[in-house]
Amino acid sequence: MRTINETSLSKLSRAISNRARPIGDHCEEHPHVAKWELDNEDGSKFVYCPICDREKRNKQQQTEVMERLAINSKGRLEPKGHNYSMLRKKSLVGDVSTYRASISSYVTKETEQEHAIETSKEVIKRAIKGEAFSYWLIGNAGVGKSHIAWGILNTINEYAKVNKKCLYLNVPKMFDKIYHSFNNKESETTQSYFIELVAEADVVVLDDLGAETGNVNANNTASNFTTTVLNKITSELQTKPSIITTNLSKDELVNMYDARTVSRLMANIKITTFKTTLDYRVKAVDW
């Protein structure tokens, strides 16, 4: 037998006392359901469809619950703060100041910087929807590429109602960890660790791609090992949003790795290129 809880009884009592009654009109959404009229305390009339009213309340309750909770990949309800778990605990940054970066704190003085922020907002929306694409931020050091990339992930974690696992990997730092694991059998940060981490994430940033080979102006080429690891990582990126930051051009990247690796990283690509923006870190220093 169906039970009526206290809230339902209260609503029923109010409806009866206010003389809720069906009227001749029928609901446009549910033609078989008659509309009801309810006397408000101020003497006005409230006309409603019982089914529409119930659906509206259910949707509102669901929205309120999802604001407080996020659903992880296993279907369990978890606090929304869990969104930040991977980003804060598993990420590798090249500069600790990156942790403080946000889209709102990025100062725009050039038109291309303003364009980058507008594009970032589009990228955030697409990533939250779960679209598969790659967004490249290309330009010289110090123009804020890493700042924007971290800001995008931070914003996704803030506004995604369903948990999105975001991961930020500074590529030189990642390879430093991998190389260190060669001589340390107890190290967990092996190539397999990072490949599995990328596979687990929903949105991934690869920061400073190309800098792991040394001086980016030295015409260096990546080792076979580096290219192999990146190929395995790109395989995991094909079905998810990825953000790449680099100081190098497409031709320089092809020369450094190979055309196949770069092509896969550029699948469904959107690009922001900084050409006129100067290195704000150098500008801040006067000697």
PDB file of C-alpha atoms in Angstrom:
ATOM      1  CA  MET A   1       0.000   0.000   0.000  1.00  0.00           C
ATOM      2  CA  ARG A   2       1.339   3.434  -0.900  1.00  0.00           C
ATOM      3  CA  THR A   3       2.216   5.623   2.085  1.00  0.00           C
ATOM      4  CA  ILE A   4       1.559   9.348   2.209  1.00  0.00           C
ATOM      5  CA  ASN A   5       4.248  11.230   4.084  1.00  0.00           C
ATOM      6  CA  GLU A   6       3.692  14.266   6.298  1.00  0.00           C
ATOM      7  CA  THR A   7       4.531  16.735   3.538  1.00  0.00           C
ATOM      8  CA  SER A   8       2.020  15.133   1.169  1.00  0.00           C
ATOM      9  CA  LEU A   9      -0.681  15.160   3.865  1.00  0.00           C
ATOM     10  CA  SER A  10       0.036  18.813   4.516  1.00  0.00           C
ATOM     11  CA  LYS A  11      -0.337  19.648   0.831  1.00  0.00           C
ATOM     12  CA  LEU A  12      -3.507  17.571   0.589  1.00  0.00           C
ATOM     13  CA  SER A  13      -4.975  19.277   3.626  1.00  0.00           C
ATOM     14  CA  ARG A  14      -4.130  22.707   2.192  1.00  0.00           C
ATOM     15  CA  ALA A  15      -5.649  21.818  -1.160  1.00  0.00           C
ATOM     16  CA  ILE A  16      -8.901  20.648   0.441  1.00  0.00           C
ATOM     17  CA  SER A  17      -9.133  23.633   2.771  1.00  0.00           C
ATOM     18  CA  ASN A  18      -8.539  26.014  -0.114  1.00  0.00           C
ATOM     19  CA  ARG A  19     -11.130  24.163  -2.167  1.00  0.00           C
ATOM     20  CA  ALA A  20      -8.956  23.014  -5.029  1.00  0.00           C
ATOM     21  CA  ARG A  21     -11.229  21.878  -7.824  1.00  0.00           C
ATOM     22  CA  PRO A  22     -10.976  20.719 -11.434  1.00  0.00           C
ATOM     23  CA  ILE A  23     -12.070  23.116 -14.146  1.00  0.00           C
ATOM     24  CA  GLY A  24     -13.242  22.485 -17.688  1.00  0.00           C
ATOM     25  CA  ASP A  25      -9.928  23.270 -19.439  1.00  0.00           C
ATOM     26  CA  HIS A  26      -7.377  20.554 -20.134  1.00  0.00           C
ATOM     27  CA  CYS A  27      -3.580  20.757 -20.037  1.00  0.00           C
ATOM     28  CA  GLU A  28      -1.849  21.482 -23.362  1.00  0.00           C
ATOM     29  CA  GLU A  29       1.009  19.083 -22.485  1.00  0.00           C
ATOM     30  CA  HIS A  30      -1.297  16.386 -21.095  1.00  0.00           C
ATOM     31  CA  PRO A  31      -4.646  16.661 -22.989  1.00  0.00           C
ATOM     32  CA  HIS A  32      -6.218  13.867 -20.958  1.00  0.00           C
ATOM     33  CA  VAL A  33      -5.641  15.729 -17.660  1.00  0.00           C
ATOM     34  CA  ALA A  34      -8.003  18.425 -16.425  1.00  0.00           C
ATOM     35  CA  LYS A  35      -6.546  21.614 -15.005  1.00  0.00           C
ATOM     36  CA  TRP A  36      -7.222  22.447 -11.364  1.00  0.00           C
ATOM     37  CA  GLU A  37      -7.972  25.766  -9.712  1.00  0.00           C
ATOM     38  CA  LEU A  38      -6.751  26.655  -6.262  1.00  0.00           C
ATOM     39  CA  ASP A  39      -7.837  29.563  -4.054  1.00  0.00           C
ATOM     40  CA  ASN A  40      -4.805  31.480  -2.786  1.00  0.00           C
ATOM     41  CA  GLU A  41      -4.840  33.202   0.590  1.00  0.00           C
ATOM     42  CA  ASP A  42      -4.906  36.634  -1.078  1.00  0.00           C
ATOM     43  CA  GLY A  43      -8.076  35.715  -2.967  1.00  0.00           C
ATOM     44  CA  SER A  44      -6.400  35.131  -6.339  1.00  0.00           C
ATOM     45  CA  LYS A  45      -6.763  31.939  -8.333  1.00  0.00           C
ATOM     46  CA  PHE A  46      -3.946  29.508  -9.158  1.00  0.00           C
ATOM     47  CA  VAL A  47      -4.608  27.271 -12.192  1.00  0.00           C
ATOM     48  CA  TYR A  48      -2.362  24.288 -12.721  1.00  0.00           C
ATOM     49  CA  CYS A  49      -1.999  20.828 -14.217  1.00  0.00           C
ATOM     50  CA  PRO A  50      -1.274  18.276 -11.443  1.00  0.00           C
ATOM     51  CA  ILE A  51       1.174  16.337 -13.652  1.00  0.00           C
ATOM     52  CA  CYS A  52       3.038  19.443 -14.882  1.00  0.00           C
ATOM     53  CA  ASP A  53       3.225  20.711 -11.316  1.00  0.00           C
ATOM     54  CA  ARG A  54       4.663  17.400 -10.082  1.00  0.00           C
ATOM     55  CA  GLU A  55       7.192  17.233 -12.941  1.00  0.00           C
ATOM     56  CA  LYS A  56       8.301  20.801 -12.262  1.00  0.00           C
ATOM     57  CA  ARG A  57       8.837  20.089  -8.558  1.00  0.00           C
ATOM     58  CA  ASN A  58      10.708  16.850  -9.302  1.00  0.00           C
ATOM     59  CA  LYS A  59      12.999  18.635 -11.763  1.00  0.00           C
ATOM     60  CA  GLN A  60      13.691  21.420  -9.282  1.00  0.00           C
ATOM     61  CA  GLN A  61      14.532  18.909  -6.550  1.00  0.00           C
ATOM     62  CA  GLN A  62      16.825  16.993  -8.910  1.00  0.00           C
ATOM     63  CA  THR A  63      18.634  20.199  -9.886  1.00  0.00           C
ATOM     64  CA  GLU A  64      19.139  21.140  -6.236  1.00  0.00           C
ATOM     65  CA  VAL A  65      20.530  17.696  -5.443  1.00  0.00           C
ATOM     66  CA  MET A  66      22.913  17.757  -8.426  1.00  0.00           C
ATOM     67  CA  GLU A  67      24.207  21.158  -7.343  1.00  0.00           C
ATOM     68  CA  ARG A  68      25.284  19.618  -4.058  1.00  0.00           C
ATOM     69  CA  LEU A  69      26.387  16.264  -5.372  1.00  0.00           C
ATOM     70  CA  ALA A  70      28.327  14.902  -8.301  1.00  0.00           C
ATOM     71  CA  ILE A  71      27.990  11.398  -9.704  1.00  0.00           C
ATOM     72  CA  ASN A  72      31.256   9.584 -10.270  1.00  0.00           C
ATOM     73  CA  SER A  73      31.928   7.057 -13.019  1.00  0.00           C
ATOM     74  CA  LYS A  74      30.690   4.210 -10.800  1.00  0.00           C
ATOM     75  CA  GLY A  75      27.348   5.869 -10.168  1.00  0.00           C
ATOM     76  CA  ARG A  76      27.920   6.696  -6.492  1.00  0.00           C
ATOM     77  CA  LEU A  77      26.864  10.049  -5.151  1.00  0.00           C
ATOM     78  CA  GLU A  78      29.789  12.112  -3.916  1.00  0.00           C
ATOM     79  CA  PRO A  79      30.258  15.698  -2.667  1.00  0.00           C
ATOM     80  CA  LYS A  80      30.914  18.173  -5.437  1.00  0.00           C
ATOM     81  CA  GLY A  81      34.306  18.934  -3.889  1.00  0.00           C
ATOM     82  CA  HIS A  82      35.376  15.524  -5.207  1.00  0.00           C
ATOM     83  CA  ASN A  83      35.514  17.197  -8.637  1.00  0.00           C
ATOM     84  CA  TYR A  84      38.828  18.746  -7.643  1.00  0.00           C
ATOM     85  CA  SER A  85      40.426  15.539  -6.370  1.00  0.00           C
ATOM     86  CA  MET A  86      42.393  14.567  -9.498  1.00  0.00           C
ATOM     87  CA  LEU A  87      43.271  18.142 -10.474  1.00  0.00           C
ATOM     88  CA  ARG A  88      44.719  18.963  -7.064  1.00  0.00           C
ATOM     89  CA  LYS A  89      46.277  15.627  -6.139  1.00  0.00           C
ATOM     90  CA  LYS A  90      47.526  14.151  -9.414  1.00  0.00           C
ATOM     91  CA  SER A  91      48.504  17.140 -11.574  1.00  0.00           C
ATOM     92  CA  LEU A  92      52.072  18.248 -12.350  1.00  0.00           C
ATOM     93  CA  VAL A  93      52.717  21.943 -12.931  1.00  0.00           C
ATOM     94  CA  GLY A  94      55.855  23.628 -14.220  1.00  0.00           C
ATOM     95  CA  ASP A  95      55.421  26.641 -11.917  1.00  0.00           C
ATOM     96  CA  VAL A  96      53.667  26.550  -8.538  1.00  0.00           C
ATOM     97  CA  SER A  97      52.030  29.923  -9.292  1.00  0.00           C
ATOM     98  CA  THR A  98      49.867  28.020 -11.785  1.00  0.00           C
ATOM     99  CA  TYR A  99      47.815  26.685  -8.858  1.00  0.00           C
ATOM    100  CA  ARG A 100      46.487  30.216  -8.273  1.00  0.00           C
ATOM    101  CA  ALA A 101      45.507  30.769 -11.916  1.00  0.00           C
ATOM    102  CA  SER A 102      41.920  31.313 -12.983  1.00  0.00           C
ATOM    103  CA  ILE A 103      40.150  32.568 -16.075  1.00  0.00           C
ATOM    104  CA  SER A 104      38.937  35.653 -14.185  1.00  0.00           C
ATOM    105  CA  SER A 105      42.465  36.571 -13.001  1.00  0.00           C
ATOM    106  CA  TYR A 106      43.976  36.529 -16.506  1.00  0.00           C
ATOM    107  CA  VAL A 107      44.754  40.140 -17.468  1.00  0.00           C
ATOM    108  CA  THR A 108      43.913  40.953 -21.093  1.00  0.00           C
ATOM    109  CA  LYS A 109      45.754  43.840 -22.746  1.00  0.00           C
ATOM    110  CA  GLU A 110      45.894  42.575 -26.316  1.00  0.00           C
ATOM    111  CA  THR A 111      43.045  41.647 -28.666  1.00  0.00           C
ATOM    112  CA  GLU A 112      44.401  38.121 -29.014  1.00  0.00           C
ATOM    113  CA  GLN A 113      44.306  37.730 -25.221  1.00  0.00           C
ATOM    114  CA  GLU A 114      40.644  38.738 -25.194  1.00  0.00           C
ATOM    115  CA  HIS A 115      40.026  36.261 -28.004  1.00  0.00           C
ATOM    116  CA  ALA A 116      41.766  33.553 -25.959  1.00  0.00           C
ATOM    117  CA  ILE A 117      39.430  34.124 -23.003  1.00  0.00           C
ATOM    118  CA  GLU A 118      36.324  34.055 -25.208  1.00  0.00           C
ATOM    119  CA  THR A 119      37.551  30.847 -26.855  1.00  0.00           C
ATOM    120  CA  SER A 120      38.269  29.376 -23.424  1.00  0.00           C
ATOM    121  CA  LYS A 121      34.640  29.897 -22.408  1.00  0.00           C
ATOM    122  CA  GLU A 122      33.538  27.958 -25.484  1.00  0.00           C
ATOM    123  CA  VAL A 123      36.080  25.233 -24.682  1.00  0.00           C
ATOM    124  CA  ILE A 124      34.744  24.968 -21.121  1.00  0.00           C
ATOM    125  CA  LYS A 125      31.174  24.482 -22.353  1.00  0.00           C
ATOM    126  CA  ARG A 126      32.208  21.837 -24.879  1.00  0.00           C
ATOM    127  CA  ALA A 127      34.334  19.989 -22.328  1.00  0.00           C
ATOM    128  CA  ILE A 128      31.502  19.911 -19.804  1.00  0.00           C
ATOM    129  CA  LYS A 129      29.292  18.385 -22.510  1.00  0.00           C
ATOM    130  CA  GLY A 130      31.939  15.709 -23.028  1.00  0.00           C
ATOM    131  CA  GLU A 131      32.828  16.529 -26.644  1.00  0.00           C
ATOM    132  CA  ALA A 132      36.085  15.125 -28.012  1.00  0.00           C
ATOM    133  CA  PHE A 133      38.403  17.842 -29.385  1.00  0.00           C
ATOM    134  CA  SER A 134      41.817  19.417 -28.888  1.00  0.00           C
ATOM    135  CA  TYR A 135      42.444  23.054 -28.000  1.00  0.00           C
ATOM    136  CA  TRP A 136      45.942  24.396 -28.660  1.00  0.00           C
ATOM    137  CA  LEU A 137      47.473  27.473 -27.040  1.00  0.00           C
ATOM    138  CA  ILE A 138      50.545  28.414 -29.076  1.00  0.00           C
ATOM    139  CA  GLY A 139      53.010  31.242 -28.457  1.00  0.00           C
ATOM    140  CA  ASN A 140      56.188  32.369 -26.764  1.00  0.00           C
ATOM    141  CA  ALA A 141      56.879  31.804 -23.084  1.00  0.00           C
ATOM    142  CA  GLY A 142      55.240  34.142 -20.579  1.00  0.00           C
ATOM    143  CA  VAL A 143      52.056  35.008 -22.510  1.00  0.00           C
ATOM    144  CA  GLY A 144      49.789  33.079 -20.111  1.00  0.00           C
ATOM    145  CA  LYS A 145      49.158  29.802 -21.934  1.00  0.00           C
ATOM    146  CA  SER A 146      49.574  27.692 -18.791  1.00  0.00           C
ATOM    147  CA  HIS A 147      47.519  30.192 -16.802  1.00  0.00           C
ATOM    148  CA  ILE A 148      44.589  29.835 -19.194  1.00  0.00           C
ATOM    149  CA  ALA A 149      44.904  26.038 -19.406  1.00  0.00           C
ATOM    150  CA  TRP A 150      44.753  25.631 -15.616  1.00  0.00           C
ATOM    151  CA  GLY A 151      41.945  28.192 -15.443  1.00  0.00           C
ATOM    152  CA  ILE A 152      39.894  26.137 -17.915  1.00  0.00           C
ATOM    153  CA  LEU A 153      40.222  22.979 -15.809  1.00  0.00           C
ATOM    154  CA  ASN A 154      39.471  24.864 -12.617  1.00  0.00           C
ATOM    155  CA  THR A 155      36.307  26.338 -14.150  1.00  0.00           C
ATOM    156  CA  ILE A 156      35.165  22.944 -15.452  1.00  0.00           C
ATOM    157  CA  ASN A 157      35.499  21.529 -11.933  1.00  0.00           C
ATOM    158  CA  GLU A 158      33.591  24.500 -10.535  1.00  0.00           C
ATOM    159  CA  TYR A 159      30.597  24.403 -12.892  1.00  0.00           C
ATOM    160  CA  ALA A 160      30.232  20.806 -14.083  1.00  0.00           C
ATOM    161  CA  LYS A 161      27.236  19.272 -12.306  1.00  0.00           C
ATOM    162  CA  VAL A 162      28.439  15.761 -13.062  1.00  0.00           C
ATOM    163  CA  ASN A 163      31.939  14.989 -11.836  1.00  0.00           C
ATOM    164  CA  LYS A 164      34.650  15.698 -14.428  1.00  0.00           C
ATOM    165  CA  LYS A 165      38.092  14.370 -13.620  1.00  0.00           C
ATOM    166  CA  CYS A 166      40.532  17.017 -14.838  1.00  0.00           C
ATOM    167  CA  LEU A 167      44.262  16.391 -15.150  1.00  0.00           C
ATOM    168  CA  TYR A 168      47.080  18.875 -15.783  1.00  0.00           C
ATOM    169  CA  LEU A 169      50.450  17.452 -16.825  1.00  0.00           C
ATOM    170  CA  ASN A 170      53.479  19.597 -17.475  1.00  0.00           C
ATOM    171  CA  VAL A 171      55.203  17.402 -20.085  1.00  0.00           C
ATOM    172  CA  PRO A 172      58.845  18.088 -19.028  1.00  0.00           C
ATOM    173  CA  LYS A 173      57.955  17.363 -15.387  1.00  0.00           C
ATOM    174  CA  MET A 174      56.161  14.176 -16.418  1.00  0.00           C
ATOM    175  CA  PHE A 175      59.189  12.845 -18.282  1.00  0.00           C
ATOM    176  CA  ASP A 176      61.477  13.828 -15.385  1.00  0.00           C
ATOM    177  CA  LYS A 177      59.331  11.635 -13.138  1.00  0.00           C
ATOM    178  CA  ILE A 178      59.372   8.779 -15.649  1.00  0.00           C
ATOM    179  CA  TYR A 179      63.164   8.911 -16.086  1.00  0.00           C
ATOM    180  CA  HIS A 180      63.609   9.012 -12.314  1.00  0.00           C
ATOM    181  CA  SER A 181      61.589   5.802 -12.018  1.00  0.00           C
ATOM    182  CA  PHE A 182      64.169   3.946 -14.150  1.00  0.00           C
ATOM    183  CA  ASN A 183      66.626   3.888 -11.248  1.00  0.00           C
ATOM    184  CA  ASN A 184      64.069   3.730  -8.470  1.00  0.00           C
ATOM    185  CA  LYS A 185      62.071   0.522  -8.402  1.00  0.00           C
ATOM    186  CA  GLU A 186      59.840   1.892  -5.652  1.00  0.00           C
ATOM    187  CA  SER A 187      58.755   4.863  -7.746  1.00  0.00           C
ATOM    188  CA  GLU A 188      55.114   4.798  -8.847  1.00  0.00           C
ATOM    189  CA  THR A 189      55.497   7.499 -11.505  1.00  0.00           C
ATOM    190  CA  THR A 190      56.346   5.184 -14.394  1.00  0.00           C
ATOM    191  CA  GLN A 191      55.202   5.609 -17.980  1.00  0.00           C
ATOM    192  CA  SER A 192      52.357   3.147 -17.255  1.00  0.00           C
ATOM    193  CA  TYR A 193      51.247   5.285 -14.311  1.00  0.00           C
ATOM    194  CA  PHE A 194      50.870   8.409 -16.447  1.00  0.00           C
ATOM    195  CA  ILE A 195      49.219   6.590 -19.350  1.00  0.00           C
ATOM    196  CA  GLU A 196      46.663   5.081 -16.963  1.00  0.00           C
ATOM    197  CA  LEU A 197      46.150   8.493 -15.344  1.00  0.00           C
ATOM    198  CA  VAL A 198      45.385  10.079 -18.722  1.00  0.00           C
ATOM    199  CA  ALA A 199      43.024   7.190 -19.518  1.00  0.00           C
ATOM    200  CA  GLU A 200      41.155   7.772 -16.245  1.00  0.00           C
ATOM    201  CA  ALA A 201      40.790  11.535 -16.710  1.00  0.00           C
ATOM    202  CA  ASP A 202      37.875  13.203 -18.522  1.00  0.00           C
ATOM    203  CA  VAL A 203      39.763  16.359 -19.543  1.00  0.00           C
ATOM    204  CA  VAL A 204      43.561  16.547 -19.947  1.00  0.00           C
ATOM    205  CA  VAL A 205      46.068  19.383 -20.308  1.00  0.00           C
ATOM    206  CA  LEU A 206      49.517  18.642 -21.752  1.00  0.00           C
ATOM    207  CA  ASP A 207      51.512  21.722 -20.844  1.00  0.00           C
ATOM    208  CA  ASP A 208      54.716  22.921 -22.530  1.00  0.00           C
ATOM    209  CA  LEU A 209      54.796  20.180 -25.151  1.00  0.00           C
ATOM    210  CA  GLY A 210      58.219  20.005 -26.805  1.00  0.00           C
ATOM    211  CA  ALA A 211      60.173  21.508 -23.909  1.00  0.00           C
ATOM    212  CA  GLU A 212      60.997  18.025 -22.593  1.00  0.00           C
ATOM    213  CA  THR A 213      63.691  17.666 -25.291  1.00  0.00           C
ATOM    214  CA  GLY A 214      65.684  20.648 -23.999  1.00  0.00           C
ATOM    215  CA  ASN A 215      66.148  24.083 -25.576  1.00  0.00           C
ATOM    216  CA  VAL A 216      63.124  24.568 -27.846  1.00  0.00           C
ATOM    217  CA  ASN A 217      65.233  26.629 -30.267  1.00  0.00           C
ATOM    218  CA  ALA A 218      67.936  23.986 -30.643  1.00  0.00           C
ATOM    219  CA  ASN A 219      66.225  21.948 -33.382  1.00  0.00           C
ATOM    220  CA  ASN A 220      66.165  18.919 -31.090  1.00  0.00           C
ATOM    221  CA  THR A 221      64.365  15.702 -31.893  1.00  0.00           C
ATOM    222  CA  ALA A 222      62.619  13.527 -29.337  1.00  0.00           C
ATOM    223  CA  SER A 223      63.982  10.107 -28.473  1.00  0.00           C
ATOM    224  CA  ASN A 224      62.145   7.009 -29.617  1.00  0.00           C
ATOM    225  CA  PHE A 225      61.108   6.433 -26.010  1.00  0.00           C
ATOM    226  CA  THR A 226      59.581   9.923 -25.672  1.00  0.00           C
ATOM    227  CA  THR A 227      57.689   9.561 -28.954  1.00  0.00           C
ATOM    228  CA  THR A 228      56.419   6.118 -27.950  1.00  0.00           C
ATOM    229  CA  VAL A 229      55.086   7.405 -24.612  1.00  0.00           C
ATOM    230  CA  LEU A 230      53.398  10.366 -26.303  1.00  0.00           C
ATOM    231  CA  ASN A 231      51.834   8.054 -28.884  1.00  0.00           C
ATOM    232  CA  LYS A 232      50.322   5.963 -26.112  1.00  0.00           C
ATOM    233  CA  ILE A 233      49.023   9.097 -24.402  1.00  0.00           C
ATOM    234  CA  THR A 234      47.506  10.436 -27.639  1.00  0.00           C
ATOM    235  CA  SER A 235      45.667   7.145 -28.055  1.00  0.00           C
ATOM    236  CA  GLU A 236      43.916   7.836 -24.745  1.00  0.00           C
ATOM    237  CA  LEU A 237      43.074  11.420 -25.772  1.00  0.00           C
ATOM    238  CA  GLN A 238      41.091  10.532 -28.896  1.00  0.00           C
ATOM    239  CA  THR A 239      37.748  10.292 -27.087  1.00  0.00           C
ATOM    240  CA  LYS A 240      38.030  13.233 -24.695  1.00  0.00           C
ATOM    241  CA  PRO A 241      38.751  16.991 -24.582  1.00  0.00           C
ATOM    242  CA  SER A 242      42.449  17.849 -24.458  1.00  0.00           C
ATOM    243  CA  ILE A 243      44.302  21.145 -24.127  1.00  0.00           C
ATOM    244  CA  ILE A 244      47.869  21.511 -25.411  1.00  0.00           C
ATOM    245  CA  THR A 245      50.221  24.407 -24.710  1.00  0.00           C
ATOM    246  CA  THR A 246      53.457  24.795 -26.660  1.00  0.00           C
ATOM    247  CA  ASN A 247      56.035  27.343 -27.817  1.00  0.00           C
ATOM    248  CA  LEU A 248      56.562  25.469 -31.076  1.00  0.00           C
ATOM    249  CA  SER A 249      55.011  25.595 -34.529  1.00  0.00           C
ATOM    250  CA  LYS A 250      53.421  22.594 -36.210  1.00  0.00           C
ATOM    251  CA  ASP A 251      56.498  22.083 -38.429  1.00  0.00           C
ATOM    252  CA  GLU A 252      58.826  22.190 -35.419  1.00  0.00           C
ATOM    253  CA  LEU A 253      56.672  19.628 -33.594  1.00  0.00           C
ATOM    254  CA  VAL A 254      56.608  17.310 -36.629  1.00  0.00           C
ATOM    255  CA  ASN A 255      60.402  17.577 -36.833  1.00  0.00           C
ATOM    256  CA  MET A 256      60.702  16.865 -33.111  1.00  0.00           C
ATOM    257  CA  TYR A 257      58.359  13.871 -32.981  1.00  0.00           C
ATOM    258  CA  ASP A 258      56.727  12.607 -36.173  1.00  0.00           C
ATOM    259  CA  ALA A 259      53.763  13.554 -38.342  1.00  0.00           C
ATOM    260  CA  ARG A 260      51.586  10.737 -36.962  1.00  0.00           C
ATOM    261  CA  THR A 261      51.962  11.802 -33.319  1.00  0.00           C
ATOM    262  CA  VAL A 262      51.294  15.469 -34.060  1.00  0.00           C
ATOM    263  CA  SER A 263      48.349  14.639 -36.324  1.00  0.00           C
ATOM    264  CA  ARG A 264      46.647  12.629 -33.587  1.00  0.00           C
ATOM    265  CA  LEU A 265      47.226  15.388 -31.037  1.00  0.00           C
ATOM    266  CA  MET A 266      45.583  17.841 -33.436  1.00  0.00           C
ATOM    267  CA  ALA A 267      42.358  15.867 -33.958  1.00  0.00           C
ATOM    268  CA  ASN A 268      39.272  18.150 -34.069  1.00  0.00           C
ATOM    269  CA  ILE A 269      41.553  21.076 -33.344  1.00  0.00           C
ATOM    270  CA  LYS A 270      40.832  24.634 -32.229  1.00  0.00           C
ATOM    271  CA  ILE A 271      43.807  27.017 -31.986  1.00  0.00           C
ATOM    272  CA  THR A 272      44.675  30.233 -30.181  1.00  0.00           C
ATOM    273  CA  THR A 273      47.980  31.727 -31.319  1.00  0.00           C
ATOM    274  CA  PHE A 274      49.733  34.530 -29.435  1.00  0.00           C
ATOM    275  CA  LYS A 275      51.717  36.656 -31.905  1.00  0.00           C
ATOM    276  CA  THR A 276      51.742  40.172 -30.440  1.00  0.00           C
ATOM    277  CA  THR A 277      51.477  39.427 -26.707  1.00  0.00           C
ATOM    278  CA  LEU A 278      54.801  39.915 -24.921  1.00  0.00           C
ATOM    279  CA  ASP A 279      56.270  37.910 -22.048  1.00  0.00           C
ATOM    280  CA  TYR A 280      54.664  39.585 -19.003  1.00  0.00           C
ATOM    281  CA  ARG A 281      57.278  38.084 -16.678  1.00  0.00           C
ATOM    282  CA  VAL A 282      60.164  39.768 -18.570  1.00  0.00           C
ATOM    283  CA  LYS A 283      58.247  43.052 -18.861  1.00  0.00           C
ATOM    284  CA  ALA A 284      57.842  43.113 -15.079  1.00  0.00           C
ATOM    285  CA  VAL A 285      61.628  43.154 -14.589  1.00  0.00           C
ATOM    286  CA  ASP A 286      63.616  46.330 -15.185  1.00  0.00           C
ATOM    287  CA  TRP A 287      67.436  46.437 -15.051  1.00  0.00           C
TER     288      TRP A 287
END
